[in-house]
XYZ file of C-alpha atoms in Angstrom:
258
model
C -19.196 32.710 -26.372
C -19.283 33.511 -22.657
C -21.025 30.213 -21.801
C -18.614 28.291 -23.925
C -15.592 29.904 -22.265
C -17.090 29.189 -18.867
C -17.741 25.512 -19.650
C -14.430 24.789 -21.353
C -12.268 24.463 -18.187
C -14.825 22.053 -16.742
C -14.679 19.874 -19.876
C -10.863 19.923 -19.802
C -10.886 19.020 -16.154
C -13.211 16.048 -16.820
C -10.956 14.785 -19.636
C -7.829 15.027 -17.444
C -9.718 13.337 -14.602
C -10.807 10.426 -16.770
C -7.522 9.967 -18.661
C -5.159 10.153 -15.666
C -3.008 7.074 -15.134
C -3.374 7.528 -11.388
C -6.570 6.691 -9.560
C -8.631 9.871 -9.265
C -11.674 10.163 -6.984
C -13.915 12.862 -5.545
C -14.977 12.888 -1.905
C -18.057 14.790 -0.805
C -18.253 14.889 2.963
C -16.808 11.532 3.850
C -17.889 9.396 0.867
C -16.696 8.899 -2.690
C -19.021 10.338 -5.352
C -16.931 9.910 -8.523
C -13.871 8.073 -9.823
C -12.034 7.474 -13.051
C -11.302 4.256 -14.971
C -7.805 3.958 -13.346
C -9.432 3.628 -9.995
C -11.594 0.720 -11.132
C -8.571 -0.968 -12.630
C -6.462 -0.460 -9.478
C -9.140 -1.831 -7.177
C -10.387 -4.548 -9.547
C -14.010 -3.263 -9.684
C -16.103 -3.688 -12.834
C -18.265 -0.633 -12.375
C -18.449 2.579 -10.477
C -21.732 1.609 -8.834
C -20.009 -0.896 -6.551
C -17.415 1.612 -5.506
C -19.180 4.964 -5.105
C -21.081 6.130 -2.068
C -18.583 4.331 0.127
C -16.479 5.671 2.953
C -12.674 5.506 2.236
C -12.311 2.988 5.090
C -14.635 0.591 3.231
C -11.997 0.225 0.542
C -9.295 -0.432 3.120
C -8.321 -3.182 5.619
C -9.823 -2.784 9.022
C -6.511 -1.501 10.446
C -3.738 0.571 8.917
C -0.042 -0.464 9.350
C 0.246 1.725 12.415
C -2.535 -0.291 14.062
C -5.125 2.468 13.906
C -8.649 1.941 12.665
C -8.997 2.836 8.948
C -12.365 4.506 9.650
C -11.029 6.824 12.345
C -7.787 7.612 10.520
C -9.589 8.280 7.227
C -11.779 10.852 8.913
C -8.727 12.480 10.454
C -6.898 12.672 7.066
C -10.006 14.234 5.497
C -10.255 16.812 8.290
C -6.575 17.725 7.889
C -6.945 18.180 4.100
C -9.983 20.435 4.489
C -8.220 22.544 7.157
C -4.869 22.825 5.370
C -6.107 22.816 1.783
C -4.237 19.624 0.891
C -2.669 16.630 2.604
C -0.285 13.903 1.336
C 0.218 10.589 3.163
C 0.616 6.853 2.693
C -2.298 4.481 3.043
C -3.165 0.808 2.759
C -6.104 0.088 0.460
C -7.715 -3.227 -0.512
C -8.645 -4.539 -3.927
C -11.960 -6.275 -4.604
C -10.204 -9.694 -4.227
C -9.050 -8.778 -0.733
C -5.405 -8.025 -1.616
C -4.007 -5.168 0.504
C -1.587 -2.811 -1.239
C 0.156 0.516 -0.399
C -0.696 3.826 -2.030
C 0.374 7.432 -1.770
C -2.697 9.557 -1.276
C -3.036 13.256 -2.119
C -6.161 15.042 -0.898
C -6.830 18.511 -2.334
C -9.704 20.673 -1.108
C -11.780 22.147 -3.922
C -14.480 24.741 -3.055
C -17.833 23.985 -4.577
C -21.282 25.587 -4.671
C -22.541 23.139 -2.093
C -19.464 22.976 0.087
C -15.866 21.718 -0.106
C -15.038 18.657 -2.205
C -11.849 16.698 -1.989
C -10.034 15.769 -5.203
C -8.248 12.502 -4.297
C -5.266 11.011 -6.193
C -3.935 7.530 -5.444
C -0.554 6.361 -6.687
C 0.246 2.699 -6.047
C 3.507 2.130 -4.193
C 3.816 -1.662 -4.511
C 6.707 -1.579 -6.988
C 8.449 1.251 -5.148
C 8.145 -0.513 -1.785
C 9.551 -3.696 -3.302
C 12.505 -1.787 -4.768
C 13.143 -0.053 -1.459
C 13.133 -3.362 0.300
C 15.556 -4.782 -2.261
C 17.822 -1.753 -1.814
C 17.764 -2.144 1.949
C 18.635 -5.810 1.607
C 21.453 -5.009 -0.836
C 22.828 -2.389 1.562
C 22.616 -4.856 4.419
C 24.466 -7.492 2.404
C 27.082 -4.944 1.453
C 27.631 -4.081 5.099
C 27.832 -7.768 6.007
C 30.320 -8.254 3.109
C 32.548 -5.422 4.381
C 32.429 -6.833 7.951
C 33.030 -10.367 6.706
C 35.946 -9.217 4.543
C 37.604 -7.424 7.471
C 37.274 -10.367 9.813
C 38.486 -12.847 7.175
C 41.468 -10.674 6.364
C 42.528 -10.537 10.045
C 41.866 -14.244 10.500
C 43.847 -14.978 7.380
C 46.868 -13.199 8.895
C 46.619 -15.427 11.986
C 46.415 -18.504 9.802
C 49.598 -17.547 8.007
C 51.406 -17.629 11.377
C 49.786 -20.952 12.469
C 50.508 -22.685 9.133
C 54.079 -21.286 9.039
C 54.917 -22.597 12.419
C 53.297 -25.948 11.619
C 55.541 -26.281 8.585
C 58.538 -25.450 10.782
C 57.504 -28.183 13.234
C 57.152 -30.691 10.392
C 60.726 -29.879 9.272
C 62.191 -30.102 12.814
C 60.466 -33.278 14.064
C 61.893 -36.697 13.374
C 59.780 -38.932 11.146
C 59.062 -41.348 14.053
C 58.122 -38.596 16.527
C 54.801 -39.075 18.362
C 54.079 -35.397 17.773
C 53.856 -35.770 14.003
C 50.276 -36.916 14.126
C 49.308 -33.868 16.259
C 51.124 -31.584 13.849
C 49.273 -33.144 10.905
C 45.948 -32.528 12.659
C 46.889 -28.899 13.198
C 47.883 -28.553 9.538
C 44.683 -30.246 8.355
C 42.528 -27.955 10.580
C 44.468 -24.893 9.354
C 43.916 -25.875 5.730
C 40.178 -26.211 6.340
C 40.177 -22.827 8.092
C 42.022 -21.318 5.132
C 39.364 -22.721 2.808
C 36.640 -21.113 4.907
C 38.514 -17.807 4.841
C 38.769 -18.047 1.051
C 34.976 -18.456 0.922
C 34.476 -15.455 3.193
C 36.776 -13.330 1.094
C 34.944 -14.479 -2.040
C 31.626 -13.516 -0.414
C 32.991 -10.084 0.410
C 34.477 -9.814 -3.129
C 37.970 -9.084 -1.790
C 39.530 -12.247 -3.164
C 41.303 -12.148 -6.512
C 39.478 -14.600 -8.759
C 41.653 -17.398 -10.168
C 39.501 -19.599 -12.462
C 40.816 -23.089 -13.072
C 39.493 -26.396 -14.390
C 37.826 -28.345 -11.554
C 35.842 -31.553 -11.325
C 32.494 -30.742 -9.686
C 32.319 -34.299 -8.311
C 35.613 -33.765 -6.473
C 34.527 -30.282 -5.233
C 31.308 -31.778 -3.752
C 33.243 -34.614 -2.140
C 35.670 -32.185 -0.528
C 32.873 -29.960 0.673
C 30.795 -32.769 2.149
C 32.427 -32.851 5.594
C 32.470 -29.082 5.873
C 28.768 -28.913 4.984
C 27.948 -31.518 7.601
C 29.679 -29.366 10.253
C 27.950 -26.213 9.051
C 24.424 -27.673 8.848
C 24.537 -29.784 11.994
C 23.327 -33.244 12.831
C 19.648 -32.490 12.282
C 20.094 -32.243 8.485
C 21.268 -35.175 6.458
C 23.260 -34.557 3.266
C 23.162 -36.973 0.345
C 25.420 -36.376 -2.666
C 24.713 -38.089 -5.992
C 27.816 -37.638 -8.158
C 27.653 -38.096 -11.898
C 29.002 -41.224 -13.551
C 31.992 -39.333 -15.013
C 34.062 -36.185 -14.450
C 32.282 -32.821 -14.650
C 35.032 -30.323 -15.596
C 34.217 -26.622 -15.213
C 36.369 -23.497 -15.449
C 35.638 -21.632 -12.234
C 37.210 -20.003 -9.238
C 37.474 -22.638 -6.431
C 36.410 -20.253 -3.699
C 33.348 -19.071 -5.630
C 32.100 -22.539 -6.570
C 32.509 -23.653 -2.968
C 30.474 -20.599 -1.890
C 27.731 -21.603 -4.345
């Protein structure tokens, strides 16, 4: 009974070690001496023989993201874990096909009859890193949207004044006045500016959406000149309209933004 009770925790530990969804490895000195099936799957190895008896740096790119040698840094992380009892950090490992991927590493010192072993747990961070990058991009776009909305709102107030005075000039000037052409140019430029402001407000989601039936052919034709100005002379735009009308129910500002 005594022997059975003594061996039982070891058997349970082995089962947990093998069944863990995270990569589990054992380091003796500075080399791996054991690993579970999740490790082989993560690294893309077919058998333990190709993986064991290697230094952690041999399963890593030559340099870590901070520019340090994987060999030197791995030895430092091992020394810290043995001194402190455990150590958690991020690391770049490399699969058998050469793909580099990020992991969170936990090293735990385990006293043994022949010295201290390190129980190593790897948790892949690829998905988390991607989600963090997407979150940062979303936050950046939200900030740009707020800035854009504020600028567009102020500019829209200025356009109201410009367009209002233009309309007054159109009412005051005689039909044969030489200034009429200049006033029309101001009005046309103001209308184009107002369209741009509407797009900016749509981008910042501060514009009230007003869906209406539009012909996509007509929308593209109206946008052509504006696109040429935005893209510059180095890019040539060719529009191929359909043979007939393409009616859609959509907000004008949003479809122009698309």
